[in-house]
PDB file of N, CA, C and O in Angstrom:
ATOM      1  N   UNK A   1       0.844  -1.185   0.000  1.00  0.00           N
ATOM      2  CA  UNK A   1       0.000   0.000   0.000  1.00  0.00           C
ATOM      3  C   UNK A   1       0.886   1.244   0.000  1.00  0.00           C
ATOM      4  O   UNK A   1       1.772   1.364   0.830  1.00  0.00           O
ATOM      5  N   UNK A   2       0.623   2.164  -0.907  1.00  0.00           N
ATOM      6  CA  UNK A   2       1.427   3.380  -1.009  1.00  0.00           C
ATOM      7  C   UNK A   2       0.836   4.542  -0.201  1.00  0.00           C
ATOM      8  O   UNK A   2       1.529   5.505   0.077  1.00  0.00           O
ATOM      9  N   UNK A   3      -0.455   4.461   0.164  1.00  0.00           N
ATOM     10  CA  UNK A   3      -1.107   5.523   0.940  1.00  0.00           C
ATOM     11  C   UNK A   3      -2.396   4.979   1.544  1.00  0.00           C
ATOM     12  O   UNK A   3      -2.889   3.943   1.136  1.00  0.00           O
ATOM     13  N   UNK A   4      -2.955   5.691   2.525  1.00  0.00           N
ATOM     14  CA  UNK A   4      -4.280   5.341   3.048  1.00  0.00           C
ATOM     15  C   UNK A   4      -4.965   6.582   3.607  1.00  0.00           C
ATOM     16  O   UNK A   4      -4.345   7.600   3.834  1.00  0.00           O
ATOM     17  N   UNK A   5      -6.281   6.470   3.801  1.00  0.00           N
ATOM     18  CA  UNK A   5      -7.131   7.587   4.236  1.00  0.00           C
ATOM     19  C   UNK A   5      -7.667   7.382   5.649  1.00  0.00           C
ATOM     20  O   UNK A   5      -8.699   7.921   5.998  1.00  0.00           O
ATOM     21  N   UNK A   6      -7.018   6.639   6.481  1.00  0.00           N
ATOM     22  CA  UNK A   6      -7.580   6.285   7.781  1.00  0.00           C
ATOM     23  C   UNK A   6      -7.756   7.466   8.726  1.00  0.00           C
ATOM     24  O   UNK A   6      -8.456   7.353   9.723  1.00  0.00           O
ATOM     25  N   UNK A   7      -7.155   8.588   8.441  1.00  0.00           N
ATOM     26  CA  UNK A   7      -7.240   9.746   9.349  1.00  0.00           C
ATOM     27  C   UNK A   7      -8.198  10.810   8.843  1.00  0.00           C
ATOM     28  O   UNK A   7      -8.060  11.980   9.175  1.00  0.00           O
ATOM     29  N   UNK A   8      -9.192  10.452   8.055  1.00  0.00           N
ATOM     30  CA  UNK A   8     -10.139  11.418   7.504  1.00  0.00           C
ATOM     31  C   UNK A   8     -11.331  11.554   8.453  1.00  0.00           C
ATOM     32  O   UNK A   8     -11.892  10.564   8.897  1.00  0.00           O
ATOM     33  N   UNK A   9     -11.688  12.810   8.759  1.00  0.00           N
ATOM     34  CA  UNK A   9     -12.862  13.023   9.601  1.00  0.00           C
ATOM     35  C   UNK A   9     -13.487  14.382   9.323  1.00  0.00           C
ATOM     36  O   UNK A   9     -12.931  15.213   8.622  1.00  0.00           O
ATOM     37  N   UNK A  10     -14.664  14.607   9.887  1.00  0.00           N
ATOM     38  CA  UNK A  10     -15.440  15.821   9.672  1.00  0.00           C
ATOM     39  C   UNK A  10     -15.690  16.516  10.997  1.00  0.00           C
ATOM     40  O   UNK A  10     -16.042  15.867  11.986  1.00  0.00           O
ATOM     41  N   UNK A  11     -15.519  17.847  11.001  1.00  0.00           N
ATOM     42  CA  UNK A  11     -15.831  18.659  12.183  1.00  0.00           C
ATOM     43  C   UNK A  11     -17.007  19.556  11.840  1.00  0.00           C
ATOM     44  O   UNK A  11     -16.892  20.418  10.961  1.00  0.00           O
ATOM     45  N   UNK A  12     -18.153  19.374  12.487  1.00  0.00           N
ATOM     46  CA  UNK A  12     -19.305  20.225  12.191  1.00  0.00           C
ATOM     47  C   UNK A  12     -19.063  21.666  12.619  1.00  0.00           C
ATOM     48  O   UNK A  12     -18.303  21.936  13.542  1.00  0.00           O
ATOM     49  N   UNK A  13     -19.703  22.570  11.920  1.00  0.00           N
ATOM     50  CA  UNK A  13     -19.636  23.991  12.265  1.00  0.00           C
ATOM     51  C   UNK A  13     -20.877  24.331  13.096  1.00  0.00           C
ATOM     52  O   UNK A  13     -21.985  24.439  12.563  1.00  0.00           O
ATOM     53  N   UNK A  14     -20.705  24.508  14.405  1.00  0.00           N
ATOM     54  CA  UNK A  14     -21.860  24.771  15.276  1.00  0.00           C
ATOM     55  C   UNK A  14     -22.631  26.017  14.824  1.00  0.00           C
ATOM     56  O   UNK A  14     -22.042  27.036  14.472  1.00  0.00           O
ATOM     57  N   UNK A  15     -23.926  25.900  14.807  1.00  0.00           N
ATOM     58  CA  UNK A  15     -24.770  27.040  14.475  1.00  0.00           C
ATOM     59  C   UNK A  15     -24.929  27.304  12.991  1.00  0.00           C
ATOM     60  O   UNK A  15     -25.636  28.228  12.610  1.00  0.00           O
ATOM     61  N   UNK A  16     -24.323  26.524  12.135  1.00  0.00           N
ATOM     62  CA  UNK A  16     -24.473  26.727  10.694  1.00  0.00           C
ATOM     63  C   UNK A  16     -25.830  26.154  10.273  1.00  0.00           C
ATOM     64  O   UNK A  16     -26.057  24.952  10.377  1.00  0.00           O
ATOM     65  N   UNK A  17     -26.749  27.004   9.791  1.00  0.00           N
ATOM     66  CA  UNK A  17     -28.087  26.524   9.432  1.00  0.00           C
ATOM     67  C   UNK A  17     -28.074  25.562   8.247  1.00  0.00           C
ATOM     68  O   UNK A  17     -29.037  24.828   8.029  1.00  0.00           O
ATOM     69  N   UNK A  18     -27.001  25.550   7.490  1.00  0.00           N
ATOM     70  CA  UNK A  18     -26.890  24.650   6.337  1.00  0.00           C
ATOM     71  C   UNK A  18     -26.214  23.335   6.696  1.00  0.00           C
ATOM     72  O   UNK A  18     -26.009  22.478   5.831  1.00  0.00           O
ATOM     73  N   UNK A  19     -25.810  23.172   7.947  1.00  0.00           N
ATOM     74  CA  UNK A  19     -25.166  21.942   8.368  1.00  0.00           C
ATOM     75  C   UNK A  19     -23.732  21.820   7.901  1.00  0.00           C
ATOM     76  O   UNK A  19     -23.231  20.728   7.718  1.00  0.00           O
ATOM     77  N   UNK A  20     -23.062  22.933   7.695  1.00  0.00           N
ATOM     78  CA  UNK A  20     -21.688  22.915   7.190  1.00  0.00           C
ATOM     79  C   UNK A  20     -20.673  22.487   8.221  1.00  0.00           C
ATOM     80  O   UNK A  20     -20.978  22.220   9.377  1.00  0.00           O
ATOM     81  N   UNK A  21     -19.446  22.432   7.771  1.00  0.00           N
ATOM     82  CA  UNK A  21     -18.356  22.053   8.647  1.00  0.00           C
ATOM     83  C   UNK A  21     -17.059  21.949   7.868  1.00  0.00           C
ATOM     84  O   UNK A  21     -16.951  22.451   6.760  1.00  0.00           O
ATOM     85  N   UNK A  22     -16.101  21.272   8.453  1.00  0.00           N
ATOM     86  CA  UNK A  22     -14.779  21.113   7.855  1.00  0.00           C
ATOM     87  C   UNK A  22     -14.460  19.636   7.709  1.00  0.00           C
ATOM     88  O   UNK A  22     -14.634  18.871   8.655  1.00  0.00           O
ATOM     89  N   UNK A  23     -13.996  19.253   6.531  1.00  0.00           N
ATOM     90  CA  UNK A  23     -13.541  17.890   6.290  1.00  0.00           C
ATOM     91  C   UNK A  23     -12.025  17.901   6.349  1.00  0.00           C
ATOM     92  O   UNK A  23     -11.376  18.706   5.678  1.00  0.00           O
ATOM     93  N   UNK A  24     -11.459  17.044   7.172  1.00  0.00           N
ATOM     94  CA  UNK A  24     -10.006  16.922   7.279  1.00  0.00           C
ATOM     95  C   UNK A  24      -9.607  15.580   6.678  1.00  0.00           C
ATOM     96  O   UNK A  24     -10.009  14.529   7.172  1.00  0.00           O
ATOM     97  N   UNK A  25      -8.872  15.653   5.590  1.00  0.00           N
ATOM     98  CA  UNK A  25      -8.448  14.439   4.892  1.00  0.00           C
ATOM     99  C   UNK A  25      -7.012  14.149   5.276  1.00  0.00           C
ATOM    100  O   UNK A  25      -6.076  14.745   4.753  1.00  0.00           O
ATOM    101  N   UNK A  26      -6.838  13.257   6.196  1.00  0.00           N
ATOM    102  CA  UNK A  26      -5.503  12.883   6.639  1.00  0.00           C
ATOM    103  C   UNK A  26      -4.999  11.708   5.830  1.00  0.00           C
ATOM    104  O   UNK A  26      -5.410  10.581   6.040  1.00  0.00           O
ATOM    105  N   UNK A  27      -4.145  11.970   4.887  1.00  0.00           N
ATOM    106  CA  UNK A  27      -3.616  10.912   4.027  1.00  0.00           C
ATOM    107  C   UNK A  27      -2.206  10.562   4.474  1.00  0.00           C
ATOM    108  O   UNK A  27      -1.364  11.438   4.625  1.00  0.00           O
ATOM    109  N   UNK A  28      -1.966   9.296   4.694  1.00  0.00           N
ATOM    110  CA  UNK A  28      -0.615   8.817   5.028  1.00  0.00           C
ATOM    111  C   UNK A  28       0.006   8.275   3.741  1.00  0.00           C
ATOM    112  O   UNK A  28      -0.546   7.384   3.107  1.00  0.00           O
ATOM    113  N   UNK A  29       1.141   8.834   3.375  1.00  0.00           N
ATOM    114  CA  UNK A  29       1.863   8.411   2.170  1.00  0.00           C
ATOM    115  C   UNK A  29       3.049   7.569   2.618  1.00  0.00           C
ATOM    116  O   UNK A  29       3.873   8.024   3.397  1.00  0.00           O
ATOM    117  N   UNK A  30       3.155   6.358   2.105  1.00  0.00           N
ATOM    118  CA  UNK A  30       4.188   5.430   2.559  1.00  0.00           C
ATOM    119  C   UNK A  30       5.376   5.304   1.612  1.00  0.00           C
ATOM    120  O   UNK A  30       6.349   4.663   1.952  1.00  0.00           O
ATOM    121  N   UNK A  31       5.291   5.900   0.446  1.00  0.00           N
ATOM    122  CA  UNK A  31       6.372   5.812  -0.526  1.00  0.00           C
ATOM    123  C   UNK A  31       6.744   7.224  -0.965  1.00  0.00           C
ATOM    124  O   UNK A  31       5.926   7.920  -1.576  1.00  0.00           O
ATOM    125  N   UNK A  32       7.943   7.707  -0.635  1.00  0.00           N
ATOM    126  CA  UNK A  32       8.328   9.086  -0.951  1.00  0.00           C
ATOM    127  C   UNK A  32       8.232   9.430  -2.440  1.00  0.00           C
ATOM    128  O   UNK A  32       7.806  10.525  -2.789  1.00  0.00           O
ATOM    129  N   UNK A  33       8.599   8.515  -3.324  1.00  0.00           N
ATOM    130  CA  UNK A  33       8.531   8.798  -4.757  1.00  0.00           C
ATOM    131  C   UNK A  33       7.074   8.923  -5.216  1.00  0.00           C
ATOM    132  O   UNK A  33       6.739   9.816  -6.015  1.00  0.00           O
ATOM    133  N   UNK A  34       6.193   8.057  -4.693  1.00  0.00           N
ATOM    134  CA  UNK A  34       4.773   8.130  -5.037  1.00  0.00           C
ATOM    135  C   UNK A  34       4.180   9.442  -4.531  1.00  0.00           C
ATOM    136  O   UNK A  34       3.426  10.105  -5.236  1.00  0.00           O
ATOM    137  N   UNK A  35       4.530   9.824  -3.305  1.00  0.00           N
ATOM    138  CA  UNK A  35       4.064  11.102  -2.755  1.00  0.00           C
ATOM    139  C   UNK A  35       4.535  12.267  -3.621  1.00  0.00           C
ATOM    140  O   UNK A  35       3.748  13.155  -3.962  1.00  0.00           O
ATOM    141  N   UNK A  36       5.806  12.286  -3.994  1.00  0.00           N
ATOM    142  CA  UNK A  36       6.350  13.373  -4.812  1.00  0.00           C
ATOM    143  C   UNK A  36       5.581  13.505  -6.122  1.00  0.00           C
ATOM    144  O   UNK A  36       5.315  14.616  -6.595  1.00  0.00           O
ATOM    145  N   UNK A  37       5.184  12.375  -6.679  1.00  0.00           N
ATOM    146  CA  UNK A  37       4.452  12.374  -7.945  1.00  0.00           C
ATOM    147  C   UNK A  37       2.999  12.797  -7.773  1.00  0.00           C
ATOM    148  O   UNK A  37       2.426  13.445  -8.640  1.00  0.00           O
ATOM    149  N   UNK A  38       2.367  12.454  -6.646  1.00  0.00           N
ATOM    150  CA  UNK A  38       0.923  12.649  -6.457  1.00  0.00           C
ATOM    151  C   UNK A  38       0.542  13.720  -5.443  1.00  0.00           C
ATOM    152  O   UNK A  38      -0.634  13.937  -5.185  1.00  0.00           O
ATOM    153  N   UNK A  39       1.489  14.426  -4.869  1.00  0.00           N
ATOM    154  CA  UNK A  39       1.197  15.366  -3.787  1.00  0.00           C
ATOM    155  C   UNK A  39       0.210  16.474  -4.160  1.00  0.00           C
ATOM    156  O   UNK A  39      -0.445  17.051  -3.298  1.00  0.00           O
ATOM    157  N   UNK A  40       0.084  16.797  -5.431  1.00  0.00           N
ATOM    158  CA  UNK A  40      -0.851  17.834  -5.861  1.00  0.00           C
ATOM    159  C   UNK A  40      -2.116  17.272  -6.504  1.00  0.00           C
ATOM    160  O   UNK A  40      -2.833  17.992  -7.196  1.00  0.00           O
ATOM    161  N   UNK A  41      -2.415  15.999  -6.252  1.00  0.00           N
ATOM    162  CA  UNK A  41      -3.604  15.366  -6.830  1.00  0.00           C
ATOM    163  C   UNK A  41      -4.884  16.095  -6.414  1.00  0.00           C
ATOM    164  O   UNK A  41      -5.852  16.124  -7.169  1.00  0.00           O
ATOM    165  N   UNK A  42      -4.884  16.709  -5.255  1.00  0.00           N
ATOM    166  CA  UNK A  42      -6.070  17.419  -4.752  1.00  0.00           C
ATOM    167  C   UNK A  42      -6.510  18.526  -5.699  1.00  0.00           C
ATOM    168  O   UNK A  42      -7.657  18.959  -5.681  1.00  0.00           O
ATOM    169  N   UNK A  43      -5.595  18.983  -6.571  1.00  0.00           N
ATOM    170  CA  UNK A  43      -5.896  20.091  -7.474  1.00  0.00           C
ATOM    171  C   UNK A  43      -6.186  19.601  -8.896  1.00  0.00           C
ATOM    172  O   UNK A  43      -6.429  20.393  -9.788  1.00  0.00           O
ATOM    173  N   UNK A  44      -6.185  18.296  -9.121  1.00  0.00           N
ATOM    174  CA  UNK A  44      -6.437  17.741 -10.448  1.00  0.00           C
ATOM    175  C   UNK A  44      -7.887  17.912 -10.875  1.00  0.00           C
ATOM    176  O   UNK A  44      -8.775  18.250 -10.085  1.00  0.00           O
ATOM    177  N   UNK A  45      -8.155  17.654 -12.151  1.00  0.00           N
ATOM    178  CA  UNK A  45      -9.490  17.849 -12.730  1.00  0.00           C
ATOM    179  C   UNK A  45     -10.555  17.030 -12.008  1.00  0.00           C
ATOM    180  O   UNK A  45     -11.657  17.518 -11.750  1.00  0.00           O
ATOM    181  N   UNK A  46     -10.255  15.775 -11.673  1.00  0.00           N
ATOM    182  CA  UNK A  46     -11.240  14.929 -11.000  1.00  0.00           C
ATOM    183  C   UNK A  46     -11.635  15.531  -9.650  1.00  0.00           C
ATOM    184  O   UNK A  46     -12.819  15.648  -9.323  1.00  0.00           O
ATOM    185  N   UNK A  47     -10.645  15.944  -8.856  1.00  0.00           N
ATOM    186  CA  UNK A  47     -10.944  16.524  -7.551  1.00  0.00           C
ATOM    187  C   UNK A  47     -11.687  17.852  -7.699  1.00  0.00           C
ATOM    188  O   UNK A  47     -12.612  18.132  -6.937  1.00  0.00           O
ATOM    189  N   UNK A  48     -11.309  18.665  -8.671  1.00  0.00           N
ATOM    190  CA  UNK A  48     -12.000  19.939  -8.868  1.00  0.00           C
ATOM    191  C   UNK A  48     -13.469  19.728  -9.224  1.00  0.00           C
ATOM    192  O   UNK A  48     -14.336  20.486  -8.773  1.00  0.00           O
ATOM    193  N   UNK A  49     -13.784  18.694 -10.010  1.00  0.00           N
ATOM    194  CA  UNK A  49     -15.185  18.383 -10.317  1.00  0.00           C
ATOM    195  C   UNK A  49     -15.948  18.008  -9.046  1.00  0.00           C
ATOM    196  O   UNK A  49     -17.092  18.419  -8.843  1.00  0.00           O
ATOM    197  N   UNK A  50     -15.306  17.233  -8.190  1.00  0.00           N
ATOM    198  CA  UNK A  50     -15.955  16.843  -6.930  1.00  0.00           C
ATOM    199  C   UNK A  50     -16.224  18.075  -6.075  1.00  0.00           C
ATOM    200  O   UNK A  50     -17.324  18.237  -5.524  1.00  0.00           O
ATOM    201  N   UNK A  51     -15.232  18.955  -5.951  1.00  0.00           N
ATOM    202  CA  UNK A  51     -15.429  20.181  -5.162  1.00  0.00           C
ATOM    203  C   UNK A  51     -16.590  20.997  -5.723  1.00  0.00           C
ATOM    204  O   UNK A  51     -17.409  21.518  -4.976  1.00  0.00           O
ATOM    205  N   UNK A  52     -16.642  21.108  -7.064  1.00  0.00           N
ATOM    206  CA  UNK A  52     -17.708  21.879  -7.698  1.00  0.00           C
ATOM    207  C   UNK A  52     -19.073  21.253  -7.406  1.00  0.00           C
ATOM    208  O   UNK A  52     -20.024  21.954  -7.075  1.00  0.00           O
ATOM    209  N   UNK A  53     -19.163  19.927  -7.502  1.00  0.00           N
ATOM    210  CA  UNK A  53     -20.428  19.236  -7.226  1.00  0.00           C
ATOM    211  C   UNK A  53     -20.875  19.432  -5.778  1.00  0.00           C
ATOM    212  O   UNK A  53     -22.064  19.493  -5.486  1.00  0.00           O
ATOM    213  N   UNK A  54     -19.903  19.525  -4.884  1.00  0.00           N
ATOM    214  CA  UNK A  54     -20.213  19.728  -3.466  1.00  0.00           C
ATOM    215  C   UNK A  54     -20.413  21.203  -3.111  1.00  0.00           C
ATOM    216  O   UNK A  54     -20.812  21.522  -1.995  1.00  0.00           O
ATOM    217  N   UNK A  55     -20.106  22.087  -4.047  1.00  0.00           N
ATOM    218  CA  UNK A  55     -20.237  23.524  -3.794  1.00  0.00           C
ATOM    219  C   UNK A  55     -19.104  24.093  -2.964  1.00  0.00           C
ATOM    220  O   UNK A  55     -19.288  25.063  -2.228  1.00  0.00           O
ATOM    221  N   UNK A  56     -17.911  23.511  -3.071  1.00  0.00           N
ATOM    222  CA  UNK A  56     -16.757  23.973  -2.305  1.00  0.00           C
ATOM    223  C   UNK A  56     -15.854  24.798  -3.218  1.00  0.00           C
ATOM    224  O   UNK A  56     -15.251  24.264  -4.146  1.00  0.00           O
ATOM    225  N   UNK A  57     -15.742  26.107  -2.975  1.00  0.00           N
ATOM    226  CA  UNK A  57     -14.840  26.929  -3.790  1.00  0.00           C
ATOM    227  C   UNK A  57     -13.373  26.570  -3.518  1.00  0.00           C
ATOM    228  O   UNK A  57     -12.999  26.240  -2.385  1.00  0.00           O
ATOM    229  N   UNK A  58     -12.536  26.617  -4.546  1.00  0.00           N
ATOM    230  CA  UNK A  58     -11.120  26.288  -4.391  1.00  0.00           C
ATOM    231  C   UNK A  58     -10.439  27.145  -3.332  1.00  0.00           C
ATOM    232  O   UNK A  58      -9.546  26.678  -2.633  1.00  0.00           O
ATOM    233  N   UNK A  59     -10.877  28.395  -3.182  1.00  0.00           N
ATOM    234  CA  UNK A  59     -10.243  29.267  -2.183  1.00  0.00           C
ATOM    235  C   UNK A  59     -10.553  28.828  -0.748  1.00  0.00           C
ATOM    236  O   UNK A  59      -9.919  29.302   0.200  1.00  0.00           O
ATOM    237  N   UNK A  60     -11.507  27.914  -0.576  1.00  0.00           N
ATOM    238  CA  UNK A  60     -11.823  27.390   0.753  1.00  0.00           C
ATOM    239  C   UNK A  60     -11.038  26.123   1.094  1.00  0.00           C
ATOM    240  O   UNK A  60     -11.236  25.537   2.155  1.00  0.00           O
ATOM    241  N   UNK A  61     -10.162  25.698   0.184  1.00  0.00           N
ATOM    242  CA  UNK A  61      -9.391  24.473   0.395  1.00  0.00           C
ATOM    243  C   UNK A  61      -7.967  24.830   0.799  1.00  0.00           C
ATOM    244  O   UNK A  61      -7.314  25.657   0.178  1.00  0.00           O
ATOM    245  N   UNK A  62      -7.511  24.209   1.873  1.00  0.00           N
ATOM    246  CA  UNK A  62      -6.139  24.383   2.341  1.00  0.00           C
ATOM    247  C   UNK A  62      -5.487  23.011   2.394  1.00  0.00           C
ATOM    248  O   UNK A  62      -6.060  22.070   2.953  1.00  0.00           O
ATOM    249  N   UNK A  63      -4.314  22.902   1.820  1.00  0.00           N
ATOM    250  CA  UNK A  63      -3.567  21.646   1.838  1.00  0.00           C
ATOM    251  C   UNK A  63      -2.229  21.903   2.510  1.00  0.00           C
ATOM    252  O   UNK A  63      -1.508  22.831   2.152  1.00  0.00           O
ATOM    253  N   UNK A  64      -1.907  21.092   3.507  1.00  0.00           N
ATOM    254  CA  UNK A  64      -0.645  21.193   4.214  1.00  0.00           C
ATOM    255  C   UNK A  64      -0.008  19.812   4.250  1.00  0.00           C
ATOM    256  O   UNK A  64      -0.696  18.833   4.534  1.00  0.00           O
ATOM    257  N   UNK A  65       1.276  19.741   3.949  1.00  0.00           N
ATOM    258  CA  UNK A  65       2.003  18.467   3.977  1.00  0.00           C
ATOM    259  C   UNK A  65       2.991  18.484   5.137  1.00  0.00           C
ATOM    260  O   UNK A  65       3.674  19.481   5.360  1.00  0.00           O
ATOM    261  N   UNK A  66       3.046  17.371   5.858  1.00  0.00           N
ATOM    262  CA  UNK A  66       4.050  17.179   6.909  1.00  0.00           C
ATOM    263  C   UNK A  66       4.832  15.926   6.585  1.00  0.00           C
ATOM    264  O   UNK A  66       4.319  14.988   5.990  1.00  0.00           O
ATOM    265  N   UNK A  67       6.059  15.890   7.024  1.00  0.00           N
ATOM    266  CA  UNK A  67       6.891  14.707   6.846  1.00  0.00           C
ATOM    267  C   UNK A  67       7.401  14.248   8.212  1.00  0.00           C
ATOM    268  O   UNK A  67       7.943  15.054   8.973  1.00  0.00           O
ATOM    269  N   UNK A  68       7.201  12.982   8.491  1.00  0.00           N
ATOM    270  CA  UNK A  68       7.689  12.391   9.735  1.00  0.00           C
ATOM    271  C   UNK A  68       9.043  11.756   9.462  1.00  0.00           C
ATOM    272  O   UNK A  68       9.160  10.876   8.612  1.00  0.00           O
ATOM    273  N   UNK A  69      10.025  12.203  10.167  1.00  0.00           N
ATOM    274  CA  UNK A  69      11.356  11.611  10.056  1.00  0.00           C
ATOM    275  C   UNK A  69      11.542  10.733  11.273  1.00  0.00           C
ATOM    276  O   UNK A  69      11.643  11.216  12.400  1.00  0.00           O
ATOM    277  N   UNK A  70      11.540   9.446  11.044  1.00  0.00           N
ATOM    278  CA  UNK A  70      11.610   8.501  12.167  1.00  0.00           C
ATOM    279  C   UNK A  70      12.963   7.836  12.251  1.00  0.00           C
ATOM    280  O   UNK A  70      13.706   7.767  11.355  1.00  0.00           O
TER     281      UNK A  70
END
């Protein structure tokens, strides 16, 4: 396995009449070369279509990468 999504969760936004919130997609990448190649997949055409279908503007998306040196 080169990656997994086991750390993905949703935080509701209290008081939002539309039921909004924040989705945190915690992806663990296990192969540095695969990560280097795919690290910007969140901005690809497929993901952008999903964001559009969900009504999520690109300016509302934040992506941060961390590296664990063990």
